[in-house]
mmCIF file of C-alpha atoms and ligand atoms in Angstrom:
data_model
loop_
_atom_site.group_PDB
_atom_site.id
_atom_site.type_symbol
_atom_site.label_atom_id
_atom_site.label_comp_id
_atom_site.label_asym_id
_atom_site.label_seq_id
_atom_site.Cartn_x
_atom_site.Cartn_y
_atom_site.Cartn_z
ATOM 1 C CA UNK A 1389 27.657 -90.670 -6.927
ATOM 2 C CA UNK A 1390 31.572 -90.367 -7.939
ATOM 3 C CA UNK A 1391 33.669 -88.562 -5.186
ATOM 4 C CA UNK A 1392 35.226 -85.264 -6.296
ATOM 5 C CA UNK A 1393 38.935 -84.584 -6.382
ATOM 6 C CA UNK A 1394 38.459 -80.821 -5.528
ATOM 7 C CA UNK A 1395 36.041 -80.232 -2.868
ATOM 8 C CA UNK A 1396 37.394 -77.359 -0.894
ATOM 9 C CA UNK A 1397 37.767 -73.497 -2.017
ATOM 10 C CA UNK A 1398 41.484 -73.889 -1.187
ATOM 11 C CA UNK A 1399 41.940 -76.904 -3.255
ATOM 12 C CA UNK A 1400 40.087 -75.401 -6.294
ATOM 13 C CA UNK A 1401 42.448 -72.499 -6.204
ATOM 14 C CA UNK A 1402 45.266 -74.716 -6.253
ATOM 15 C CA UNK A 1403 44.110 -76.446 -9.105
ATOM 16 C CA UNK A 1404 43.046 -73.323 -11.211
ATOM 17 C CA UNK A 1405 46.507 -71.873 -10.629
ATOM 18 C CA UNK A 1406 48.268 -74.979 -11.628
ATOM 19 C CA UNK A 1407 45.933 -75.570 -14.862
ATOM 20 C CA UNK A 1408 46.158 -71.725 -15.257
ATOM 21 C CA UNK A 1409 49.779 -71.705 -16.081
ATOM 22 C CA UNK A 1410 49.388 -73.012 -19.661
ATOM 23 C CA UNK A 1411 46.458 -73.296 -21.594
ATOM 24 C CA UNK A 1412 48.034 -76.530 -23.704
ATOM 25 C CA UNK A 1413 49.386 -79.742 -21.957
ATOM 26 C CA UNK A 1414 51.315 -82.282 -24.073
ATOM 27 C CA UNK A 1415 51.305 -85.286 -22.033
ATOM 28 C CA UNK A 1416 54.226 -87.286 -23.347
ATOM 29 C CA UNK A 1417 56.376 -90.351 -22.325
ATOM 30 C CA UNK A 1418 57.778 -93.744 -22.856
ATOM 31 C CA UNK A 1419 55.260 -96.276 -24.450
ATOM 32 C CA UNK A 1420 53.132 -97.817 -21.688
ATOM 33 C CA UNK A 1421 53.901 -95.561 -18.877
ATOM 34 C CA UNK A 1422 50.884 -94.385 -18.535
ATOM 35 C CA UNK A 1423 50.153 -91.216 -20.688
ATOM 36 C CA UNK A 1424 46.600 -92.008 -21.338
ATOM 37 C CA UNK A 1425 45.689 -92.668 -18.048
ATOM 38 C CA UNK A 1426 47.413 -89.624 -16.696
ATOM 39 C CA UNK A 1427 45.832 -87.562 -19.307
ATOM 40 C CA UNK A 1428 42.366 -88.973 -17.848
ATOM 41 C CA UNK A 1429 43.291 -88.100 -14.624
ATOM 42 C CA UNK A 1430 44.393 -84.742 -15.305
ATOM 43 C CA UNK A 1431 41.202 -84.057 -17.567
ATOM 44 C CA UNK A 1432 39.303 -85.137 -14.664
ATOM 45 C CA UNK A 1433 40.999 -82.981 -12.256
ATOM 46 C CA UNK A 1434 40.830 -79.989 -14.152
ATOM 47 C CA UNK A 1435 37.114 -80.388 -14.582
ATOM 48 C CA UNK A 1436 36.452 -80.953 -10.809
ATOM 49 C CA UNK A 1437 37.906 -77.552 -10.331
ATOM 50 C CA UNK A 1438 35.170 -76.300 -12.472
ATOM 51 C CA UNK A 1439 37.483 -75.804 -15.750
ATOM 52 C CA UNK A 1440 36.470 -77.116 -19.036
ATOM 53 C CA UNK A 1441 38.595 -79.537 -20.828
ATOM 54 C CA UNK A 1442 39.191 -80.673 -24.117
ATOM 55 C CA UNK A 1443 41.331 -84.088 -24.638
ATOM 56 C CA UNK A 1444 42.976 -84.635 -28.032
ATOM 57 C CA UNK A 1445 43.987 -88.129 -28.811
ATOM 58 C CA UNK A 1446 46.191 -88.311 -31.993
ATOM 59 C CA UNK A 1447 46.032 -92.281 -32.225
ATOM 60 C CA UNK A 1448 42.186 -92.637 -31.875
ATOM 61 C CA UNK A 1449 42.520 -95.748 -29.400
ATOM 62 C CA UNK A 1450 40.430 -96.641 -26.710
ATOM 63 C CA UNK A 1451 41.475 -96.009 -23.330
ATOM 64 C CA UNK A 1452 40.420 -92.704 -22.228
ATOM 65 C CA UNK A 1453 36.795 -93.563 -22.758
ATOM 66 C CA UNK A 1454 37.113 -96.543 -20.419
ATOM 67 C CA UNK A 1455 38.760 -94.444 -17.789
ATOM 68 C CA UNK A 1456 35.523 -92.283 -17.818
ATOM 69 C CA UNK A 1457 33.412 -95.464 -18.148
ATOM 70 C CA UNK A 1458 32.537 -95.190 -21.615
ATOM 71 C CA UNK A 1459 32.827 -97.252 -24.675
ATOM 72 C CA UNK A 1460 33.892 -96.857 -28.350
ATOM 73 C CA UNK A 1461 36.937 -95.151 -29.785
ATOM 74 C CA UNK A 1462 37.081 -91.262 -30.401
ATOM 75 C CA UNK A 1463 36.146 -89.554 -33.483
ATOM 76 C CA UNK A 1464 37.041 -86.233 -34.944
ATOM 77 C CA UNK A 1465 33.973 -84.897 -33.838
ATOM 78 C CA UNK A 1466 33.825 -83.979 -30.240
ATOM 79 C CA UNK A 1467 32.423 -86.374 -27.739
ATOM 80 C CA UNK A 1468 31.386 -85.589 -24.147
ATOM 81 C CA UNK A 1469 33.335 -87.534 -21.616
ATOM 82 C CA UNK A 1470 31.691 -85.432 -18.464
ATOM 83 C CA UNK A 1471 29.115 -83.184 -18.733
ATOM 84 C CA UNK A 1472 29.197 -79.986 -17.193
ATOM 85 C CA UNK A 1473 27.619 -80.373 -13.864
ATOM 86 C CA UNK A 1474 26.156 -79.040 -10.467
ATOM 87 C CA UNK A 1475 28.255 -78.815 -7.366
ATOM 88 C CA UNK A 1476 29.587 -82.325 -5.965
ATOM 89 C CA UNK A 1477 27.001 -83.666 -3.391
ATOM 90 C CA UNK A 1478 29.675 -84.568 -0.757
ATOM 91 C CA UNK A 1479 31.382 -81.257 -0.822
ATOM 92 C CA UNK A 1480 32.678 -80.309 2.393
ATOM 93 C CA UNK A 1481 31.416 -76.732 2.258
ATOM 94 C CA UNK A 1482 29.241 -74.712 -0.052
ATOM 95 C CA UNK A 1483 31.810 -72.847 -1.714
ATOM 96 C CA UNK A 1484 32.373 -76.000 -4.089
ATOM 97 C CA UNK A 1485 32.348 -75.221 -7.669
ATOM 98 C CA UNK A 1486 30.345 -76.915 -10.449
ATOM 99 C CA UNK A 1487 32.234 -79.704 -12.382
ATOM 100 C CA UNK A 1488 33.504 -78.315 -15.647
ATOM 101 C CA UNK A 1489 33.072 -80.259 -18.966
ATOM 102 C CA UNK A 1490 35.249 -82.849 -20.224
ATOM 103 C CA UNK A 1491 35.095 -83.413 -24.069
ATOM 104 C CA UNK A 1492 37.257 -85.300 -26.398
ATOM 105 C CA UNK A 1493 38.307 -85.902 -29.951
ATOM 106 C CA UNK A 1494 41.043 -87.125 -32.244
ATOM 107 C CA UNK A 1495 43.073 -84.919 -34.896
ATOM 108 C CA UNK A 1496 44.438 -87.052 -37.725
ATOM 109 C CA UNK A 1497 46.495 -85.376 -40.214
ATOM 110 C CA UNK A 1498 43.724 -86.307 -43.145
ATOM 111 C CA UNK A 1499 40.866 -84.811 -41.160
ATOM 112 C CA UNK A 1500 42.950 -81.794 -40.385
ATOM 113 C CA UNK A 1501 43.905 -81.070 -43.981
ATOM 114 C CA UNK A 1502 40.135 -81.287 -45.091
ATOM 115 C CA UNK A 1503 38.935 -79.020 -42.694
ATOM 116 C CA UNK A 1504 42.027 -76.654 -43.669
ATOM 117 C CA UNK A 1505 40.816 -77.010 -47.220
ATOM 118 C CA UNK A 1506 37.356 -76.374 -46.560
ATOM 119 C CA UNK A 1507 38.454 -73.392 -44.530
ATOM 120 C CA UNK A 1508 40.212 -71.903 -47.360
ATOM 121 C CA UNK A 1509 37.252 -72.243 -49.518
ATOM 122 C CA UNK A 1510 38.338 -75.647 -51.022
ATOM 123 C CA UNK A 1511 35.745 -77.753 -49.516
ATOM 124 C CA UNK A 1512 34.199 -79.021 -52.745
ATOM 125 C CA UNK A 1513 37.524 -80.328 -54.308
ATOM 126 C CA UNK A 1514 38.960 -81.477 -50.895
ATOM 127 C CA UNK A 1515 36.964 -84.689 -50.841
ATOM 128 C CA UNK A 1516 38.155 -85.604 -54.195
ATOM 129 C CA UNK A 1517 41.549 -84.677 -53.539
ATOM 130 C CA UNK A 1518 41.729 -86.979 -50.331
ATOM 131 C CA UNK A 1519 40.098 -89.691 -52.618
ATOM 132 C CA UNK A 1520 43.515 -89.552 -54.686
ATOM 133 C CA UNK A 1521 45.865 -89.942 -51.741
ATOM 134 C CA UNK A 1522 46.960 -86.569 -52.015
ATOM 135 C CA UNK A 1523 47.965 -86.473 -48.157
ATOM 136 C CA UNK A 1524 50.207 -89.414 -48.794
ATOM 137 C CA UNK A 1525 51.733 -87.839 -51.819
ATOM 138 C CA UNK A 1526 52.251 -84.440 -50.024
ATOM 139 C CA UNK A 1527 53.586 -86.321 -47.056
ATOM 140 C CA UNK A 1528 56.127 -87.826 -49.043
ATOM 141 C CA UNK A 1529 57.367 -84.724 -50.595
ATOM 142 C CA UNK A 1530 57.287 -82.629 -47.455
ATOM 143 C CA UNK A 1531 58.627 -84.278 -44.237
ATOM 144 C CA UNK A 1532 56.936 -83.448 -41.114
ATOM 145 C CA UNK A 1533 53.781 -82.105 -42.868
ATOM 146 C CA UNK A 1534 51.314 -84.561 -41.057
ATOM 147 C CA UNK A 1535 52.837 -83.229 -37.883
ATOM 148 C CA UNK A 1536 52.111 -79.740 -38.978
ATOM 149 C CA UNK A 1537 48.822 -80.451 -39.945
ATOM 150 C CA UNK A 1538 47.889 -81.705 -36.812
ATOM 151 C CA UNK A 1539 49.787 -79.189 -34.451
ATOM 152 C CA UNK A 1540 48.337 -76.528 -36.637
ATOM 153 C CA UNK A 1541 44.752 -77.763 -35.528
ATOM 154 C CA UNK A 1542 45.786 -77.690 -31.943
ATOM 155 C CA UNK A 1543 47.120 -74.287 -32.246
ATOM 156 C CA UNK A 1544 43.902 -72.975 -33.884
ATOM 157 C CA UNK A 1545 41.835 -74.903 -30.954
ATOM 158 C CA UNK A 1546 44.269 -72.780 -28.357
ATOM 159 C CA UNK A 1547 43.943 -69.671 -30.227
ATOM 160 C CA UNK A 1548 39.978 -69.950 -30.395
ATOM 161 C CA UNK A 1549 39.773 -70.701 -26.833
ATOM 162 C CA UNK A 1550 37.673 -73.763 -27.141
ATOM 163 C CA UNK A 1551 38.515 -74.657 -23.603
ATOM 164 C CA UNK A 1552 40.189 -73.701 -20.393
ATOM 165 C CA UNK A 1553 42.374 -76.500 -20.453
ATOM 166 C CA UNK A 1554 43.578 -78.424 -23.893
ATOM 167 C CA UNK A 1555 45.283 -81.779 -23.024
ATOM 168 C CA UNK A 1556 46.882 -83.791 -25.683
ATOM 169 C CA UNK A 1557 47.548 -87.456 -25.281
ATOM 170 C CA UNK A 1558 50.886 -87.592 -27.166
ATOM 171 C CA UNK A 1559 52.431 -90.515 -29.220
ATOM 172 C CA UNK A 1560 55.288 -92.170 -27.423
ATOM 173 C CA UNK A 1561 58.746 -90.392 -26.737
ATOM 174 C CA UNK A 1562 60.595 -90.845 -29.800
ATOM 175 C CA UNK A 1563 57.824 -90.171 -32.203
ATOM 176 C CA UNK A 1564 56.890 -87.017 -29.828
ATOM 177 C CA UNK A 1565 60.403 -85.607 -30.663
ATOM 178 C CA UNK A 1566 60.030 -85.956 -34.226
ATOM 179 C CA UNK A 1567 56.384 -84.911 -33.914
ATOM 180 C CA UNK A 1568 57.278 -81.507 -31.992
ATOM 181 C CA UNK A 1569 60.450 -80.715 -33.989
ATOM 182 C CA UNK A 1570 58.749 -80.857 -37.192
ATOM 183 C CA UNK A 1571 57.473 -77.099 -37.152
ATOM 184 C CA UNK A 1572 60.995 -75.725 -36.519
ATOM 185 C CA UNK A 1573 62.378 -78.154 -39.281
ATOM 186 C CA UNK A 1574 59.823 -76.892 -41.496
ATOM 187 C CA UNK A 1575 60.570 -73.382 -41.105
ATOM 188 C CA UNK A 1576 64.074 -73.951 -42.244
ATOM 189 C CA UNK A 1577 63.202 -75.793 -45.438
ATOM 190 C CA UNK A 1578 60.086 -73.551 -46.310
ATOM 191 C CA UNK A 1579 60.583 -70.146 -48.002
ATOM 192 C CA UNK A 1580 57.046 -68.950 -47.704
ATOM 193 C CA UNK A 1581 53.479 -69.901 -48.375
ATOM 194 C CA UNK A 1582 50.859 -71.182 -46.097
ATOM 195 C CA UNK A 1583 53.033 -73.991 -44.842
ATOM 196 C CA UNK A 1584 55.707 -71.861 -43.757
ATOM 197 C CA UNK A 1585 52.954 -69.552 -41.718
ATOM 198 C CA UNK A 1586 51.381 -72.501 -40.273
ATOM 199 C CA UNK A 1587 54.949 -73.929 -39.148
ATOM 200 C CA UNK A 1588 55.674 -70.418 -37.653
ATOM 201 C CA UNK A 1589 52.475 -70.299 -35.747
ATOM 202 C CA UNK A 1590 53.276 -73.699 -34.352
ATOM 203 C CA UNK A 1591 56.703 -72.901 -33.349
ATOM 204 C CA UNK A 1592 55.469 -69.735 -31.554
ATOM 205 C CA UNK A 1593 52.931 -71.871 -29.622
ATOM 206 C CA UNK A 1594 55.535 -74.289 -28.513
ATOM 207 C CA UNK A 1595 57.972 -71.515 -27.641
ATOM 208 C CA UNK A 1596 55.380 -69.913 -25.251
ATOM 209 C CA UNK A 1597 55.091 -71.383 -21.929
ATOM 210 C CA UNK A 1598 51.820 -69.433 -21.149
ATOM 211 C CA UNK A 1599 50.473 -71.272 -24.209
ATOM 212 C CA UNK A 1600 51.976 -74.595 -24.001
ATOM 213 C CA UNK A 1601 53.736 -76.815 -21.974
ATOM 214 C CA UNK A 1602 54.801 -80.722 -21.840
ATOM 215 C CA UNK A 1603 54.077 -82.909 -19.073
ATOM 216 C CA UNK A 1604 56.221 -85.932 -19.074
ATOM 217 C CA UNK A 1605 55.180 -89.136 -17.632
ATOM 218 C CA UNK A 1606 57.400 -92.099 -16.206
ATOM 219 C CA UNK A 1607 57.716 -95.054 -13.856
ATOM 220 C CA UNK A 1608 59.953 -95.126 -11.022
ATOM 221 C CA UNK A 1609 62.087 -97.935 -12.661
ATOM 222 C CA UNK A 1610 65.593 -97.452 -14.422
ATOM 223 C CA UNK A 1611 64.884 -97.707 -18.189
ATOM 224 C CA UNK A 1612 61.845 -95.278 -17.737
ATOM 225 C CA UNK A 1613 64.002 -92.807 -15.622
ATOM 226 C CA UNK A 1614 66.855 -92.885 -18.207
ATOM 227 C CA UNK A 1615 64.524 -92.263 -21.071
ATOM 228 C CA UNK A 1616 62.510 -89.344 -19.327
ATOM 229 C CA UNK A 1617 65.960 -87.610 -18.752
ATOM 230 C CA UNK A 1618 67.000 -87.745 -21.949
ATOM 231 C CA UNK A 1619 63.675 -86.781 -23.353
ATOM 232 C CA UNK A 1620 63.352 -83.528 -21.124
ATOM 233 C CA UNK A 1621 66.909 -82.417 -22.369
ATOM 234 C CA UNK A 1622 65.972 -83.057 -26.001
ATOM 235 C CA UNK A 1623 62.476 -81.505 -25.706
ATOM 236 C CA UNK A 1624 64.302 -78.209 -24.275
ATOM 237 C CA UNK A 1625 67.238 -78.263 -26.581
ATOM 238 C CA UNK A 1626 65.514 -79.216 -29.828
ATOM 239 C CA UNK A 1627 62.077 -78.001 -29.599
ATOM 240 C CA UNK A 1628 62.216 -75.343 -27.047
ATOM 241 C CA UNK A 1629 59.144 -76.313 -25.259
ATOM 242 C CA UNK A 1630 58.705 -75.662 -21.611
ATOM 243 C CA UNK A 1631 58.248 -78.732 -19.011
ATOM 244 C CA UNK A 1632 55.978 -79.030 -16.518
ATOM 245 C CA UNK A 1633 56.293 -81.127 -13.401
ATOM 246 C CA UNK A 1634 57.309 -84.794 -14.184
ATOM 247 C CA UNK A 1635 54.366 -87.249 -13.402
ATOM 248 C CA UNK A 1636 55.720 -90.494 -11.813
ATOM 249 C CA UNK A 1637 53.006 -93.230 -12.144
ATOM 250 C CA UNK A 1638 52.950 -96.302 -10.766
ATOM 251 C CA UNK A 1639 54.681 -95.768 -7.056
ATOM 252 C CA UNK A 1640 54.230 -98.420 -5.011
ATOM 253 C CA UNK A 1641 52.578 -97.320 -1.633
ATOM 254 C CA UNK A 1642 55.341 -97.316 1.055
ATOM 255 C CA UNK A 1643 55.617 -100.640 2.832
ATOM 256 C CA UNK A 1644 55.169 -100.268 6.457
ATOM 257 C CA UNK A 1645 54.801 -104.043 7.105
ATOM 258 C CA UNK A 1646 58.245 -104.571 5.982
ATOM 259 C CA UNK A 1647 60.002 -105.591 9.310
ATOM 260 C CA UNK A 1648 57.245 -108.198 10.178
ATOM 261 C CA UNK A 1649 57.910 -112.001 9.268
ATOM 262 C CA UNK A 1650 54.948 -114.357 8.024
ATOM 263 C CA UNK A 1651 55.390 -116.121 11.341
ATOM 264 C CA UNK A 1652 54.859 -112.909 13.197
ATOM 265 C CA UNK A 1653 52.258 -111.689 10.988
ATOM 266 C CA UNK A 1654 50.240 -114.823 11.623
ATOM 267 C CA UNK A 1655 50.820 -114.828 15.492
ATOM 268 C CA UNK A 1656 49.819 -111.124 15.485
ATOM 269 C CA UNK A 1657 46.346 -112.058 13.737
ATOM 270 C CA UNK A 1658 45.831 -115.095 15.889
ATOM 271 C CA UNK A 1659 46.324 -117.466 12.667
ATOM 272 C CA UNK A 1660 47.887 -120.897 12.803
ATOM 273 C CA UNK A 1661 49.439 -120.610 9.286
ATOM 274 C CA UNK A 1662 51.131 -123.606 7.376
ATOM 275 C CA UNK A 1663 54.719 -123.371 6.467
ATOM 276 C CA UNK A 1664 53.897 -122.909 2.649
ATOM 277 C CA UNK A 1665 51.867 -119.798 3.795
ATOM 278 C CA UNK A 1666 54.560 -118.183 5.975
ATOM 279 C CA UNK A 1667 56.993 -118.788 3.115
ATOM 280 C CA UNK A 1668 54.936 -117.123 0.466
ATOM 281 C CA UNK A 1669 54.644 -114.087 2.865
ATOM 282 C CA UNK A 1670 58.159 -113.790 3.477
ATOM 283 C CA UNK A 1671 58.547 -113.932 -0.401
ATOM 284 C CA UNK A 1672 55.878 -111.322 -0.852
ATOM 285 C CA UNK A 1673 57.451 -109.078 1.855
ATOM 286 C CA UNK A 1674 61.282 -109.576 0.603
ATOM 287 C CA UNK A 1675 59.805 -108.536 -3.298
ATOM 288 C CA UNK A 1676 57.907 -105.412 -1.506
ATOM 289 C CA UNK A 1677 61.232 -104.602 0.307
ATOM 290 C CA UNK A 1678 63.332 -104.702 -3.146
ATOM 291 C CA UNK A 1679 60.656 -103.014 -5.166
ATOM 292 C CA UNK A 1680 60.590 -100.152 -2.675
ATOM 293 C CA UNK A 1681 64.417 -99.696 -2.491
ATOM 294 C CA UNK A 1682 64.726 -99.869 -6.113
ATOM 295 C CA UNK A 1683 61.992 -97.310 -6.299
ATOM 296 C CA UNK A 1684 63.640 -94.717 -3.932
ATOM 297 C CA UNK A 1685 66.708 -95.032 -5.598
ATOM 298 C CA UNK A 1686 65.004 -94.032 -8.953
ATOM 299 C CA UNK A 1687 63.103 -91.430 -7.465
ATOM 300 C CA UNK A 1688 66.316 -89.748 -5.970
ATOM 301 C CA UNK A 1689 68.238 -90.225 -9.200
ATOM 302 C CA UNK A 1690 65.159 -88.624 -11.318
ATOM 303 C CA UNK A 1691 65.408 -85.566 -8.883
ATOM 304 C CA UNK A 1692 69.189 -85.315 -9.157
ATOM 305 C CA UNK A 1693 69.177 -85.582 -12.685
ATOM 306 C CA UNK A 1694 66.003 -83.229 -13.793
ATOM 307 C CA UNK A 1695 65.665 -80.227 -11.772
ATOM 308 C CA UNK A 1696 61.840 -80.377 -12.314
ATOM 309 C CA UNK A 1697 59.223 -80.782 -9.940
ATOM 310 C CA UNK A 1698 57.612 -84.409 -9.510
ATOM 311 C CA UNK A 1699 54.148 -85.266 -8.777
ATOM 312 C CA UNK A 1700 53.951 -88.766 -7.799
ATOM 313 C CA UNK A 1701 50.851 -91.195 -8.120
ATOM 314 C CA UNK A 1702 50.527 -94.605 -6.823
ATOM 315 C CA UNK A 1703 50.213 -97.840 -8.729
ATOM 316 C CA UNK A 1704 46.736 -99.248 -8.322
ATOM 317 C CA UNK A 1705 46.258 -103.068 -7.962
ATOM 318 C CA UNK A 1706 42.980 -103.089 -10.259
ATOM 319 C CA UNK A 1707 42.357 -105.031 -13.332
ATOM 320 C CA UNK A 1708 41.230 -102.017 -15.308
ATOM 321 C CA UNK A 1709 41.495 -98.340 -14.995
ATOM 322 C CA UNK A 1710 38.072 -96.825 -14.852
ATOM 323 C CA UNK A 1711 36.363 -94.144 -13.315
ATOM 324 C CA UNK A 1712 37.202 -95.171 -9.342
ATOM 325 C CA UNK A 1713 40.722 -95.917 -10.193
ATOM 326 C CA UNK A 1714 40.942 -92.222 -11.847
ATOM 327 C CA UNK A 1715 39.348 -90.503 -8.831
ATOM 328 C CA UNK A 1716 42.194 -92.298 -6.926
ATOM 329 C CA UNK A 1717 44.897 -91.001 -9.041
ATOM 330 C CA UNK A 1718 43.087 -87.535 -9.063
ATOM 331 C CA UNK A 1719 43.484 -87.623 -5.132
ATOM 332 C CA UNK A 1720 47.236 -88.291 -5.367
ATOM 333 C CA UNK A 1721 47.699 -85.546 -8.131
ATOM 334 C CA UNK A 1722 45.638 -83.026 -6.244
ATOM 335 C CA UNK A 1723 47.735 -83.770 -2.911
ATOM 336 C CA UNK A 1724 51.066 -83.319 -5.051
ATOM 337 C CA UNK A 1725 50.019 -80.080 -6.614
ATOM 338 C CA UNK A 1726 48.985 -78.658 -3.065
ATOM 339 C CA UNK A 1727 52.312 -79.603 -1.901
ATOM 340 C CA UNK A 1728 54.123 -77.786 -4.711
ATOM 341 C CA UNK A 1729 52.035 -74.683 -4.241
ATOM 342 C CA UNK A 1730 52.532 -74.779 -0.577
ATOM 343 C CA UNK A 1731 56.148 -76.335 0.186
ATOM 344 C CA UNK A 1732 56.414 -74.824 3.737
ATOM 345 C CA UNK A 1733 53.434 -76.347 5.015
ATOM 346 C CA UNK A 1734 54.481 -79.836 3.716
ATOM 347 C CA UNK A 1735 57.662 -79.233 5.422
ATOM 348 C CA UNK A 1736 56.545 -78.417 8.735
HETATM 349 N N1 ATP B 2338 48.807 -96.130 -11.805
HETATM 350 C C1 ATP B 2338 48.651 -97.158 -12.328
HETATM 351 N N2 ATP B 2338 48.189 -98.330 -11.663
HETATM 352 C C2 ATP B 2338 47.672 -99.419 -12.327
HETATM 353 N N3 ATP B 2338 47.780 -99.796 -13.519
HETATM 354 C C3 ATP B 2338 48.151 -98.577 -14.489
HETATM 355 C C4 ATP B 2338 48.460 -97.197 -13.841
HETATM 356 N N4 ATP B 2338 48.527 -96.518 -14.892
HETATM 357 C C5 ATP B 2338 48.499 -97.042 -16.297
HETATM 358 N N5 ATP B 2338 48.139 -98.327 -15.808
HETATM 359 C C6 ATP B 2338 47.800 -99.422 -16.685
HETATM 360 O O1 ATP B 2338 49.080 -99.679 -17.664
HETATM 361 C C7 ATP B 2338 48.838 -99.618 -18.921
HETATM 362 C C8 ATP B 2338 49.341 -98.644 -19.652
HETATM 363 O O2 ATP B 2338 48.739 -97.475 -19.458
HETATM 364 P P1 ATP B 2338 48.174 -96.221 -20.542
HETATM 365 O O3 ATP B 2338 47.676 -96.949 -21.579
HETATM 366 O O4 ATP B 2338 47.850 -95.295 -19.918
HETATM 367 O O5 ATP B 2338 49.962 -95.852 -21.051
HETATM 368 P P2 ATP B 2338 50.248 -95.111 -22.268
HETATM 369 O O6 ATP B 2338 51.402 -94.688 -22.037
HETATM 370 O O7 ATP B 2338 49.137 -94.339 -22.805
HETATM 371 O O8 ATP B 2338 50.463 -96.339 -23.333
HETATM 372 P P3 ATP B 2338 50.464 -96.188 -24.986
HETATM 373 O O9 ATP B 2338 52.242 -95.751 -25.265
HETATM 374 O O10 ATP B 2338 50.624 -97.617 -25.513
HETATM 375 O O11 ATP B 2338 49.624 -95.086 -25.581
HETATM 376 C C9 ATP B 2338 47.274 -100.057 -18.918
HETATM 377 O O12 ATP B 2338 46.783 -101.136 -18.874
HETATM 378 C C10 ATP B 2338 46.600 -98.999 -17.795
HETATM 379 O O13 ATP B 2338 45.515 -99.253 -17.253
HETATM 380 MG MG1 MG B 2339 48.284 -94.214 -24.687
#
């Protein structure tokens, strides 16, 4: 039995309030900082509070499945990563809520266009149109149309309330900016017709913080912090989308043993360590101390340059991120969310 992130009524209420702020969360950030991992953890966390979750992958890659202990890439058709279930067995009180489901799917421009055409009575010709490469043709003529097709589909999912929480695992930062600014770009360019109305709907979605927010993911390191600060300002200025808390992934745990030398550690453990081992322990200790200092500097700089809440989650020393690791990240997220919602308690 997996442990559950939300086991008390208070935790459930915190999580529901947190996820209730906006139906669509777009998880964005620099390549490789942990967007997919964080998306999986947020999905698991929201479902543990009884909310139904739909995750949207834009690149059809694996990672999300692995985090949920499953295999194979996602598809345009929904798959179930976690079934809605009974209350967790290890719940601390009987108020625990049954888990919500986590479903996942991809959205590609081609599939979104096919569906759009089918919805508008053009289903029979659409397959043939696709075979002629119409999307590439149109995409060449109208910049941003691919992004509008995808975001239009996200908007439709949000409008139809297909889940309590919709998580979008966004492409890496540079592309996310283009992706999210495509709608306002098209709105300026198109004078009328279905493309314009689709773009206008997407602009409305992005401009309403109760419907959509961007959650930026970063690492406590210099380059990722620089990039996330730039991205945050660009998203607010160019897209006008609201930003949720920054998720700082890969935080090293604070290093309590920093003052203990290798020789002292050996003596405390009653071990006769060779000179090589003592040296290796001292090297490791120095590495951790340097890493800790750099991390603290970067976290402080991030807080100073971006007036956004931070949710910090640990670096996990594991070969792959599977369900057990996602549980651990959920615990850290839940603790951070609790602190955000009850700051006085945390300070006392
Ligand atoms: N907190 C963590 N602790 C340890 N490893 C992690 C952590 N978060 C992510 N990773 C690992 O780092 C790698 C990158 O993570 P992930 O795929 O989530 O990043 P991404 O931002 O989605 O990348 P991309 O831009 O390629 O889509 C993966 O191998 C993942 O397992
Ligand atoms: Mg990814």
